[in-house]
Coordinates of C-alpha atoms in Angstrom, one line a residue:
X12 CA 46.7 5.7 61.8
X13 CA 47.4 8.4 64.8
X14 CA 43.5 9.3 64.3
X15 CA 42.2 5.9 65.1
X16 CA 42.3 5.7 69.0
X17 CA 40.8 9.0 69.0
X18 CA 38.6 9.5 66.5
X19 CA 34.8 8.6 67.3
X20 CA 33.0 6.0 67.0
X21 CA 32.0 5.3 63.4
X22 CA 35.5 6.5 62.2
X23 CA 37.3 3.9 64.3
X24 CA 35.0 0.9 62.5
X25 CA 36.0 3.0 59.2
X26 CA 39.6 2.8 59.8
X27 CA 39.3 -0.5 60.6
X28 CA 37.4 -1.8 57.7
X29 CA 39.8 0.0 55.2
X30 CA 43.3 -1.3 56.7
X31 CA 41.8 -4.9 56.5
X32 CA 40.4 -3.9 53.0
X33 CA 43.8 -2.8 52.0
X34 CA 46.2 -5.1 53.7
X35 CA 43.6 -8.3 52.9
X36 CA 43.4 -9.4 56.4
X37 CA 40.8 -10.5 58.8
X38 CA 38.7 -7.1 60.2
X39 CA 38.9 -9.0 63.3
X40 CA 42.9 -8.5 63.7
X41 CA 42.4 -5.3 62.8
X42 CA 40.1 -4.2 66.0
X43 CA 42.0 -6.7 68.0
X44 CA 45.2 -4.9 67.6
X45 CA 43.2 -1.2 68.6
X46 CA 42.4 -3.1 71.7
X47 CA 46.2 -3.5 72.3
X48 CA 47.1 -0.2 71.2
X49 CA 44.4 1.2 73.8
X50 CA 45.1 -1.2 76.2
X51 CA 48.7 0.1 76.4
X52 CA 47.4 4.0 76.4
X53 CA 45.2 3.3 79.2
X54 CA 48.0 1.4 81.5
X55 CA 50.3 4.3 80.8
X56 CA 47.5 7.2 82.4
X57 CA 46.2 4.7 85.3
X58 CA 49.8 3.0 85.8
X59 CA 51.2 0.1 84.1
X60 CA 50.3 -1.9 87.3
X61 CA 47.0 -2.6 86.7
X62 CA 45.6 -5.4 84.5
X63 CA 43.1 -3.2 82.1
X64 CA 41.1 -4.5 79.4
X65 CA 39.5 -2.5 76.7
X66 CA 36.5 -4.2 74.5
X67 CA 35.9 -2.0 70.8
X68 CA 32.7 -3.1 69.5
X69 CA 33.5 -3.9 65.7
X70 CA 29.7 -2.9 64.7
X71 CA 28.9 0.2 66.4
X72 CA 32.8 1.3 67.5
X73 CA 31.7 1.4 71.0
X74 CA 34.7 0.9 73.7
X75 CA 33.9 0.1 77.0
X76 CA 37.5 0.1 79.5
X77 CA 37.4 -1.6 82.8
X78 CA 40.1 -2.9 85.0
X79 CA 40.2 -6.5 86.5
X80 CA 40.4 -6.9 90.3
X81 CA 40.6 -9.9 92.9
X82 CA 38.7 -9.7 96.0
X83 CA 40.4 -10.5 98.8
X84 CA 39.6 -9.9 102.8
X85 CA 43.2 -7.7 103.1
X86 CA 44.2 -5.8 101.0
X87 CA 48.2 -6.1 99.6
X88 CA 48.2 -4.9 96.1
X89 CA 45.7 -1.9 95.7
X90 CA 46.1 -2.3 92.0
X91 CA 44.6 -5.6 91.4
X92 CA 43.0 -6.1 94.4
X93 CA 39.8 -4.9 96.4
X94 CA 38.7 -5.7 100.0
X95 CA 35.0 -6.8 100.0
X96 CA 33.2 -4.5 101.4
X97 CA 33.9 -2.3 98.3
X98 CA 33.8 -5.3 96.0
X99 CA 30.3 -6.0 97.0
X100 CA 29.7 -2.0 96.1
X101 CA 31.0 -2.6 92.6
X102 CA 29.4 -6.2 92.1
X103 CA 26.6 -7.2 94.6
X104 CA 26.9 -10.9 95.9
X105 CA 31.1 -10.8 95.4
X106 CA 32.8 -13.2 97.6
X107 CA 36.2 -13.4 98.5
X108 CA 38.3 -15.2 95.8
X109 CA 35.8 -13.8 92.5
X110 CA 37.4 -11.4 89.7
X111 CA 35.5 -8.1 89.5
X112 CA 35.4 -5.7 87.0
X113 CA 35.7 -2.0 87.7
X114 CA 35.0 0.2 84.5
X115 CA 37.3 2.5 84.0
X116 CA 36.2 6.4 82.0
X117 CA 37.2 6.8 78.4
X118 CA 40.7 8.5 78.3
X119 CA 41.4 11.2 76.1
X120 CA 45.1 10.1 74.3
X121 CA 47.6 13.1 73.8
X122 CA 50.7 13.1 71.7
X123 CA 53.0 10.5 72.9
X124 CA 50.2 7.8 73.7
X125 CA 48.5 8.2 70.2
X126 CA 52.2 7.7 68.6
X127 CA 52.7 4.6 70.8
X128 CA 49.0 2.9 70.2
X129 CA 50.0 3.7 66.3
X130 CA 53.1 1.7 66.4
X131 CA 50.9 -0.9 68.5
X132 CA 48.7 -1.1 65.3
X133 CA 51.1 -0.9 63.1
X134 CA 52.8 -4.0 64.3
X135 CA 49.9 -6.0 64.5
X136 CA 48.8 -5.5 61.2
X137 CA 52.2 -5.9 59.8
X138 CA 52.6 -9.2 61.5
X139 CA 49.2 -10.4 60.1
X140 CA 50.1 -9.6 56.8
X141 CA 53.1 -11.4 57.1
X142 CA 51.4 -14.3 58.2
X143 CA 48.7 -14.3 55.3
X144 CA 51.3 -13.7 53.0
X145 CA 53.0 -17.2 54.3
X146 CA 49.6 -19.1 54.4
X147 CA 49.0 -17.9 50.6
X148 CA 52.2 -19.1 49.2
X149 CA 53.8 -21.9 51.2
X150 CA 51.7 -24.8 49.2
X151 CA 52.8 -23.1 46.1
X152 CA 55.9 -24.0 45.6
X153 CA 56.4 -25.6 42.1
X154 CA 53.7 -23.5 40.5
X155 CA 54.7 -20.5 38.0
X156 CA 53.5 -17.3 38.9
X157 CA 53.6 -14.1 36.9
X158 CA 54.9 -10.8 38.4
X159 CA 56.4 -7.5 37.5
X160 CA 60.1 -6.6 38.1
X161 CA 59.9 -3.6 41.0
X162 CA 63.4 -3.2 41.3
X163 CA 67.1 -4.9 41.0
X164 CA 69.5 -5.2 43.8
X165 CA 73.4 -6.1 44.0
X166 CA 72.0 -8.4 40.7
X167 CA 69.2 -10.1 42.6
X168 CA 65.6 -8.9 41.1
X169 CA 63.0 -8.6 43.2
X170 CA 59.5 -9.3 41.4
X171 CA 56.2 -7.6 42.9
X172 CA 53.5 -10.7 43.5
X173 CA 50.2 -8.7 43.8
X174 CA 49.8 -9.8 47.6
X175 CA 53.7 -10.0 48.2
X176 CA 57.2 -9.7 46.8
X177 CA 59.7 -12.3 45.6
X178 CA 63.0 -12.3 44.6
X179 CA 65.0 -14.4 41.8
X180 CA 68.4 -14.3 43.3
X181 CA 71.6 -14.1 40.8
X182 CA 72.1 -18.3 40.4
X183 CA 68.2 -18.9 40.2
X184 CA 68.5 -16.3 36.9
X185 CA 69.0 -17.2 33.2
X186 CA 72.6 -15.9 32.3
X187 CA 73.0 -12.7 30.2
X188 CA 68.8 -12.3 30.6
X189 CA 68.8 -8.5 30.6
X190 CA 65.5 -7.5 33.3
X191 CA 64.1 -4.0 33.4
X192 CA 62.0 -2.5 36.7
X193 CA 58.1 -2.5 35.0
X194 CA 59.2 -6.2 32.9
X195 CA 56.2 -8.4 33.4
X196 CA 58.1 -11.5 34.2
X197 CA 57.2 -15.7 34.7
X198 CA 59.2 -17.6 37.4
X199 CA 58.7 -20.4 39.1
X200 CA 58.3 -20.7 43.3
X201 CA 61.2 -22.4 44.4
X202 CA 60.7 -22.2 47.7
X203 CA 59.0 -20.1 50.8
X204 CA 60.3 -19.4 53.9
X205 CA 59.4 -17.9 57.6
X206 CA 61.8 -15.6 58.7
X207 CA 62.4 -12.5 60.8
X208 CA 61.6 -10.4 58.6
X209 CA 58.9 -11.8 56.9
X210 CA 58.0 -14.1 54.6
X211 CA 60.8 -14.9 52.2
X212 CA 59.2 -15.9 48.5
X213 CA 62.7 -17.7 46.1
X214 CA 61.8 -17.4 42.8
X215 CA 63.5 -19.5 39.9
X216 CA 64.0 -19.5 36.2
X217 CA 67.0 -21.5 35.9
X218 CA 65.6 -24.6 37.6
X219 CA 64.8 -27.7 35.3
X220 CA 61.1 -27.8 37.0
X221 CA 60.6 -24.6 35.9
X222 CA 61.2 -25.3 31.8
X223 CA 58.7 -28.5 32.9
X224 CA 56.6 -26.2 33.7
X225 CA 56.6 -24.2 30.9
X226 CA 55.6 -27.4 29.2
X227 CA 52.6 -28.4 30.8
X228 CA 50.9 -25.0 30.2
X229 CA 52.2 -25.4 26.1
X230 CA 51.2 -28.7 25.8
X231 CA 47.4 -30.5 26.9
X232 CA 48.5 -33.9 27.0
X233 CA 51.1 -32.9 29.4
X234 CA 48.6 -31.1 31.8
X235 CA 46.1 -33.7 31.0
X236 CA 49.1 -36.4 32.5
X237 CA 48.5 -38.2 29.0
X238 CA 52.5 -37.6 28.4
X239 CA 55.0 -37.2 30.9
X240 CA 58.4 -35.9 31.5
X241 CA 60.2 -38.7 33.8
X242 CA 63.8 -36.6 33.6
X243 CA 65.1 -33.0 33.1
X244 CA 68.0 -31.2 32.6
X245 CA 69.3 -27.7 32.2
X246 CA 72.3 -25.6 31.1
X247 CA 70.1 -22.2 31.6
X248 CA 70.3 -20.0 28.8
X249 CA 72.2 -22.4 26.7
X250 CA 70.7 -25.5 26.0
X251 CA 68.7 -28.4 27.7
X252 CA 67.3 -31.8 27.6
X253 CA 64.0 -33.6 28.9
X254 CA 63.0 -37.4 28.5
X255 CA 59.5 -37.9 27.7
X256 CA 56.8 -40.5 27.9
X257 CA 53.6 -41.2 26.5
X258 CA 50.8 -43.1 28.3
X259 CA 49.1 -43.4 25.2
X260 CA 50.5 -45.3 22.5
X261 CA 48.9 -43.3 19.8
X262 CA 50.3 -40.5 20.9
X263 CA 54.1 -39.7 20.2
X264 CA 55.6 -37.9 23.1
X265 CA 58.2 -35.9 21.3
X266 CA 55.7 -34.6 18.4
X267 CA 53.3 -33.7 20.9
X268 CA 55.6 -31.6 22.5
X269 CA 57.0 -30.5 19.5
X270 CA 53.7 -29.2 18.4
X271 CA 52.8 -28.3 14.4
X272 CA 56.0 -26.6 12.9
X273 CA 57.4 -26.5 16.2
X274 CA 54.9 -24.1 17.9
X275 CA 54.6 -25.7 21.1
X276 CA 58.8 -25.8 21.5
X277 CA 59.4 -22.0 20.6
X278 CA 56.6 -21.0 23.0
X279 CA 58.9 -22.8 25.7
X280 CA 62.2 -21.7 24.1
X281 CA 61.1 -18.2 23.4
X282 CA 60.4 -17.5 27.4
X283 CA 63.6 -19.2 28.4
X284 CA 65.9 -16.5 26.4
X285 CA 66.4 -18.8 23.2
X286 CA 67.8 -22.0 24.8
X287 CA 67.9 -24.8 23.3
X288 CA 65.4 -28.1 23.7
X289 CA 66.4 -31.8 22.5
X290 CA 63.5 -33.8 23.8
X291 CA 64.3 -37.0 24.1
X292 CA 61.7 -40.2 24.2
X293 CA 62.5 -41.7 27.8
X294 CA 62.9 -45.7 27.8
X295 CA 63.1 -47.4 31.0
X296 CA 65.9 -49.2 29.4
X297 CA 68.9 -47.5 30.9
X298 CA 71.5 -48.3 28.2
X299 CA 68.2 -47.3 25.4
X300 CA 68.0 -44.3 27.3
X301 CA 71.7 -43.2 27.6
X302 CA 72.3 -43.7 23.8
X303 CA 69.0 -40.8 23.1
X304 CA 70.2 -38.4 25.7
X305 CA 73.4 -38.3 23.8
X306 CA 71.4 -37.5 20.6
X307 CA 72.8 -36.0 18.4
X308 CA 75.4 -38.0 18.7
X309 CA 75.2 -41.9 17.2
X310 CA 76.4 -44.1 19.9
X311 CA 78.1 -47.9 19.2
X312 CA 77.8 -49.8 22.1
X313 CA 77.1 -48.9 26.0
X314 CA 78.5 -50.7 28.7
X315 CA 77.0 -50.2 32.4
X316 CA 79.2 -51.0 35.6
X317 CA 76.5 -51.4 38.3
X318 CA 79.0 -51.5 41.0
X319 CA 80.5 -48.3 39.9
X320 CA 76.8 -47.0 38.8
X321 CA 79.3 -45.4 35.7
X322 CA 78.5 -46.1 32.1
X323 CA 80.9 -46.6 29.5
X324 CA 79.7 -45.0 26.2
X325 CA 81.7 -46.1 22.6
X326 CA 81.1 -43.8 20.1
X327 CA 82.7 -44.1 16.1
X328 CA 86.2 -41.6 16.1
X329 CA 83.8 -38.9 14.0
X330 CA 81.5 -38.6 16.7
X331 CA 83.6 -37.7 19.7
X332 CA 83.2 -34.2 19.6
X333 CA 79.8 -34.3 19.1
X334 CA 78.9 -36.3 21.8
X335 CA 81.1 -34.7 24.5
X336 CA 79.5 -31.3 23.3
X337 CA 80.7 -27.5 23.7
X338 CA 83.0 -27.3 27.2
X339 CA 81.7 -30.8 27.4
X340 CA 78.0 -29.8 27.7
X341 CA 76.3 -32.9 25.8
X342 CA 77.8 -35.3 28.1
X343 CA 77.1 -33.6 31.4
X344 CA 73.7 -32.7 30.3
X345 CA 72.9 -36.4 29.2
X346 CA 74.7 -37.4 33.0
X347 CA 72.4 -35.1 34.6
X348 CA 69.4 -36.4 32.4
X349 CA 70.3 -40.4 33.2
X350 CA 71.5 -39.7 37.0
X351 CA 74.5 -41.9 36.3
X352 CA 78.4 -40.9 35.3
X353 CA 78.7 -41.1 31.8
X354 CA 82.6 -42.0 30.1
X355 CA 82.6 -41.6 26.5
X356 CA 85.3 -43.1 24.7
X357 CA 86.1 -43.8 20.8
X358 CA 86.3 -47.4 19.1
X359 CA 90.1 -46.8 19.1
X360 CA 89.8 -45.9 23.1
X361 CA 87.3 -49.1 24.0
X362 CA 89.8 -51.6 22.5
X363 CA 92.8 -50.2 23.6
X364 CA 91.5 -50.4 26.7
X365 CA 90.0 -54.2 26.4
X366 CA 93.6 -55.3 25.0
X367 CA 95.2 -53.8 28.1
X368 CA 92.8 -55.3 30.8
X369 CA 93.2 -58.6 28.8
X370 CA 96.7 -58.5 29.2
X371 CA 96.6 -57.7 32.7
X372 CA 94.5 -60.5 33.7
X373 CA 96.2 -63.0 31.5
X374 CA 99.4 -61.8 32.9
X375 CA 97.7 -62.1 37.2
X376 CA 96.3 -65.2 36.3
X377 CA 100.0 -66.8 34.6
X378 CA 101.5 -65.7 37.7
X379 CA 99.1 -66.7 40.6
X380 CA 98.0 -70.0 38.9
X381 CA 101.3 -70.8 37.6
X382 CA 99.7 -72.0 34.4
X383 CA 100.3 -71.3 30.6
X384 CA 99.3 -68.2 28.4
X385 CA 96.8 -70.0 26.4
X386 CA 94.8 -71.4 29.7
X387 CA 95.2 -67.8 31.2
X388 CA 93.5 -66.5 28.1
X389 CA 91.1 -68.6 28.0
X390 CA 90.1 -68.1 31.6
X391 CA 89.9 -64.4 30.6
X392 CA 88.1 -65.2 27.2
X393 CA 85.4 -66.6 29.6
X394 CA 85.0 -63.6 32.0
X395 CA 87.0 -64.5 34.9
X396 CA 88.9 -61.2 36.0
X397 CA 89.7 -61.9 39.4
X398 CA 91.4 -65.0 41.7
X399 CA 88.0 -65.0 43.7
X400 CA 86.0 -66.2 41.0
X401 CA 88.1 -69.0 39.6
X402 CA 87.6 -70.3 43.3
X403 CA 84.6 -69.8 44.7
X404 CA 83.0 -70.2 41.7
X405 CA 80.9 -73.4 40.8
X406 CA 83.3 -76.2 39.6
X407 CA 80.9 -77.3 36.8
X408 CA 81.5 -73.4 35.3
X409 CA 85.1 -74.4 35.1
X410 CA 84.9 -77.8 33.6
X411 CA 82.6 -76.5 31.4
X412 CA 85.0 -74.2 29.4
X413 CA 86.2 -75.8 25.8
X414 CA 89.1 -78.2 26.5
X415 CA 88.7 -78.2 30.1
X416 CA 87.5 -81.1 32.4
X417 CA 86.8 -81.7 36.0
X418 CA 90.4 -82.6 37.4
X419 CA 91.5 -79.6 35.4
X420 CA 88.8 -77.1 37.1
X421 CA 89.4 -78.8 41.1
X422 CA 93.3 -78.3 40.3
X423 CA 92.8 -74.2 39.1
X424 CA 90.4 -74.0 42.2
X425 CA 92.8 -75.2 44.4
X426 CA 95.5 -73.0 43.0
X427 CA 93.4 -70.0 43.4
X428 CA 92.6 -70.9 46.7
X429 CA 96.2 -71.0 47.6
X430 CA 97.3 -68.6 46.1
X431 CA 94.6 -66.1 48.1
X432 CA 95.7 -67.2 51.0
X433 CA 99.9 -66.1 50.2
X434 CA 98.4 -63.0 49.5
X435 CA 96.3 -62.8 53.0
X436 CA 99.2 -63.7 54.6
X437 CA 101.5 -61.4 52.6
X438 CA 99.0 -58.3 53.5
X439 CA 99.0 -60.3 57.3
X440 CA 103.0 -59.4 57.6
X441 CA 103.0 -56.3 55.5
X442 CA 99.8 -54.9 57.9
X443 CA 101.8 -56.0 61.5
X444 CA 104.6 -54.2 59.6
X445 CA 102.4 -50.9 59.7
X446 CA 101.6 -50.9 62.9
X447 CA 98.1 -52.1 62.5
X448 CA 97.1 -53.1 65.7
X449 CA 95.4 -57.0 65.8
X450 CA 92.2 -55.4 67.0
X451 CA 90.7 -54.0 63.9
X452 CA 91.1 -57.7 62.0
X453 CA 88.6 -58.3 64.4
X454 CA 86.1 -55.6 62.8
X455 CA 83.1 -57.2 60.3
X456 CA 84.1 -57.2 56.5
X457 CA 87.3 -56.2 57.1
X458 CA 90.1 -58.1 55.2
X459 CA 93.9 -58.1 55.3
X460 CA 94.4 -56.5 52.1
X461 CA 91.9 -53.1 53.9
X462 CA 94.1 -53.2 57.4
X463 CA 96.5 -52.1 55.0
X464 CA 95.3 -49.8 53.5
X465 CA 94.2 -48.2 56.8
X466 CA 97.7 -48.6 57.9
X467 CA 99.2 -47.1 55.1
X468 CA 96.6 -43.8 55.8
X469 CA 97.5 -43.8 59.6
X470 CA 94.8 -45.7 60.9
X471 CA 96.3 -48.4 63.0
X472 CA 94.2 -48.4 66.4
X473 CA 90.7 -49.2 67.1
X474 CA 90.3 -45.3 68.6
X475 CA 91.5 -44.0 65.4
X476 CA 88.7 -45.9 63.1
X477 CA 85.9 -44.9 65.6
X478 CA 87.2 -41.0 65.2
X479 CA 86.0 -41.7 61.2
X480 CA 82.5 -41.0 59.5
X481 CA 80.8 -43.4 57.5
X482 CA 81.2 -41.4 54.7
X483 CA 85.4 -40.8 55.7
X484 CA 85.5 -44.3 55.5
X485 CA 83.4 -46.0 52.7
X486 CA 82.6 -43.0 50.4
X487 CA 83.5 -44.4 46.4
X488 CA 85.9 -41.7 45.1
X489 CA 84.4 -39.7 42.6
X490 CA 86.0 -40.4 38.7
X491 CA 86.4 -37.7 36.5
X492 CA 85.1 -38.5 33.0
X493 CA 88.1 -40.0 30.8
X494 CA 87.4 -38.2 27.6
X495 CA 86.5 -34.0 28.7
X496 CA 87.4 -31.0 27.1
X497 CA 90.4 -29.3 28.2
X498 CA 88.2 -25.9 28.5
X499 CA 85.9 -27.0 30.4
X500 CA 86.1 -26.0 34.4
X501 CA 87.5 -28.9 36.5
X502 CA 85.8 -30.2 39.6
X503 CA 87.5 -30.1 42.9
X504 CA 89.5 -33.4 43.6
X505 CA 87.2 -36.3 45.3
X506 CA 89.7 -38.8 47.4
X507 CA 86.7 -40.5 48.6
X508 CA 86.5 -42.7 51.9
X509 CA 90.0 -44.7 52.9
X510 CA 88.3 -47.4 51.7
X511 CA 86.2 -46.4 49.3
X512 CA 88.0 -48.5 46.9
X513 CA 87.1 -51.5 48.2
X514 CA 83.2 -51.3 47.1
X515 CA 81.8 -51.5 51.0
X516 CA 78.1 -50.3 51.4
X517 CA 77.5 -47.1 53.9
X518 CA 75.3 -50.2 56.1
X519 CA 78.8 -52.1 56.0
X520 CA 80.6 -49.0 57.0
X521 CA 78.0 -48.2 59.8
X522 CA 78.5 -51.5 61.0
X523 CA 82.3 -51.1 61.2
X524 CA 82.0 -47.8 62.7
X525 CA 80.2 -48.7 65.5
X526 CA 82.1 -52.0 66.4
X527 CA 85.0 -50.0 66.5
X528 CA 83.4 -47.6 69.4
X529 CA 81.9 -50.3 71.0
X530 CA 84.8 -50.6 73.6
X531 CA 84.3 -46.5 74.5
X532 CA 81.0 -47.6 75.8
X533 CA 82.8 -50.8 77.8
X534 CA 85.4 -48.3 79.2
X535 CA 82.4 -46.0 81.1
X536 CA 80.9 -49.0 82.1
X537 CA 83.9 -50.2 83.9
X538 CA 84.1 -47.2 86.6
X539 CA 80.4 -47.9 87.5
X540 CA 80.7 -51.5 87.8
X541 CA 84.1 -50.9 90.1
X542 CA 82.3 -48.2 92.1
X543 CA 79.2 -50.3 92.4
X544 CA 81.2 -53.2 94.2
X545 CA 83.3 -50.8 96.3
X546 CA 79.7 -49.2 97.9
X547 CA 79.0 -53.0 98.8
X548 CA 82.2 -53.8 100.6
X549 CA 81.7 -52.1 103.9
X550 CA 78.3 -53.4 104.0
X551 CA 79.1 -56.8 104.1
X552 CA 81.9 -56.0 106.5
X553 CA 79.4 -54.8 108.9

């Protein structure tokens, strides 16, 4: 590239047409950044001073060098500026206040200056090439591309793209994949990024889009949108799951992808290293579609907790095993599939637990309602878990219970409503006890029972509940499945927010938040108010 500010004319336009050639970038960049490069030579031999401009015809190679001047009537700066008398000898009709040009002779470039307009050109191009390299690929991401391995570093393997270079970094790889440098190798474009130096091109084939790709080129009816896969999950290089749908209804999903003697599957299975594929038909059913992700396990019942967005799976004793999987792989895959938390438990499990809650809530409701076992089970019998539904609860629900009549119902409301209010006033006494200062009871949604609770975590001001986030404050704490496998790794602890158990939205805790800092805002208020009136005094004392 040293030859190219001083070679002649038709080997400059050569040069120029071959790095664009090579590097596949515009010619134009190419004989713009000569320009530079000369530009820079020529400053250095007239003085950086001046402002010079240099013009390389990209047809013929001719350069033409001149250096711009302002004509003035005195002179200050003899590097940009001309009187104009001489002006009017460069440029006839100049007037003061016009830009002139005055061409400047070709310069002959020695050592030093053609090492510098190389390194001009170099940059350039380089910086072009990055760019074209980001244009190609940044509305690629989620496509698979094919690329050979160039070389493997510190476990991360960087793939050769043609026209650039990506790299599948150590958690984006299949475990125990063994990759060789010259391996032609599939991967999906996870994501492209500008950075200093250069484009940065994150490749994938661990991600769950990436076996979903693999699908859609294995199977037409996918591609063709016919069939579709609403949900996927992966254990990479182990096993995984996707839900499928067909649009057509005399098409089955799962055959399709299937494909005749399972064709279409191994072609999918053989690229990802051997892992394995339950496709599953998708239902928009969620309990439907929680009792196929589990395949193969057989699944009794399912019960879903909307407020909890858990679901409580009862499987026969047999089938335990089967449906928590290997280090509890079934059961997280099938969570991942469903995005919900997913509690398996066996017949024995679900009525053990039934039997306990019943007793529980026959035992609250003796107690608080002072009224027999068999009402209290009967109240239970009928759903009622809790004293706020037996009182704000339609009377008529009540009365309408076997054996039960209108007095009856009025009486167990007002019960229940009395025996709320001993609690608020128990949590009242216990929360003054704390420390809890009267101000937060002023906060929306908050209730007695929740000041304590804040109390009890050191929260007893309203400057102390403004320091919280949302999240610190309302967040549900995460529940570890109740049946796992002892093997399997265990997630770090989740506390959740303080009041997380309490069921309050992030809007609610938003709310709370900001009522709580509503009296910082008051407090800078005050001094401007105060200063305002004191500005005022002398004036009317005038």
């Amino acid at each position: 590239m040293a030859t190219a500010v001083s070679a002649n004319k038709a080997e400059l336009i050569a040069i120029a047409n071959a790095v664009a050639t090579e590097k596949m970038i515009d010619k134009g960049i190419v004989i713009e950044a000569m320009e530079d490069a000369i530009q820079r030579a020529a400053r250095a031999r007239y003085g950086a001073e001046n402002d010079i401009r240099a013009k390389l015809d990209p047809n013929s190679g001719d350069l033409r060098l001149w250096r711009v001047v302002e004509v003035v009537e005195a002179v200050d700066d003899y590097f940009k500026q001309v009187n104009l008398k001489e002006a009017q000898k460069l440029q006839p009709g100049a007037v003061v206040g016009d830009y002139i040009v005055d061409p400047l002779p070709p310069i002959e470039f020695g050592r030093i200056a053609a090492q510098a307009a190389k390194q001009v050109i170099f940059q350039k191009v380089r910086d072009a090439e990055r760019e074209r390299q980001y244009e190609e690929f940044k509305d690629r991401m989620g496509e698979i591309i094919t690329g050979v391995v160039k070389r493997v570093e510190f476990g991360h393997v960087v793939v050769d793209l043609g026209r650039a270079e990506g790299v599948i970094r150590r958690d984006a790889q299949i475990p125990r994949e063994v990759v060789r440098v010259n391996d032609r190798i599939r991967s999906l474009i996870l994501n492209v990024r500008r950075e200093n130096r250069g484009p940065q091109i994150f490749l994938s084939r661990a991600h769950p889009d990436f076996m979903k790709k693999l699908f859609a080129q294995e199977v037409p009816e996918i591609y063709d949108g016919i069939i579709e896969i609403k949900a996927a999950a992966r254990d990479p290089g182990s096993r995984a799951k996707i839900g499928v749908i067909s649009h057509d209804s005399s098409i089955d999903p799962v055959g399709a992808c299937v494909g005749m003697k399972g064709s279409r599957v191994q072609a999918v299975v053989q690229e990802m290293q051997g892992e394995k594929i339950d496709i599953i038909p998708w239902s928009p059913d969620t309990a439907t579609f929680v009792v196929n992700a589990l395949q193969p396990a057989s699944v009794s019942r399912v019960v879903i907790d909307e407020e909890e967005d858990r679901i409580e799976v009862v499987v026969p004793d047999d089938q335990l095993s089967l449906a928590i999987g290997r280090r509890g792989q079934n059961v997280r895959l099938a969570s991942q599939l469903t995005g919900k938390a997913i509690d398996i438990l066996t017949e024995a499990d679900a009525s053990e637990k039934r039997q306990k809650e019943f007793l529980e809530r026959t035992e609250m409701f003796q107690t608080e309602l002072d009224v027999d076992e068999t009402l209290a089970q009967l109240l239970v019998a009928e759903g009622f878990g809790a004293l706020e539904e037996v009182a704000y609860v339609e009377a008529d629900e009540i009365a309408s219970i076997e054996g039960f009549d209108e007095d009856l119902a009025a009486e167990l409301q007002s019960r229940a409503t009395e025996a709320l209010e001993r609690r608020e006033e128990a949590n009242r006494k216990l929360r003054r006890e704390l420390g809890v200062s009267d101000d937060l009871a002023t906060m929306p949604y908050i209730t007695e029972a929740m000041l304590v609770t804040l109390g009890k975590a050191g929260i007893k001001t309203l400057d102390d509940l403004a320091d919280l986030a949302t999240d610190e404050l309302v967040q549900k704490k995460r529940q570890e499945p109740r049946r796992r496998n002892e093997d399997a790794p265990k997630r770090p602890e989740d506390k959740g927010g303080v009041l997380g158990e309490y069921g309050l939205s992030e809007e609610q805790g938003n709310e709370i938040i900001m009522a709580a800092r509503a009296h910082w805002f008051e407090d800078e208020e005050a001094p401007v108010a105060a200063a305002a009136t004191d500005a005022e005094a002398p004036a009317e004392e005038a």
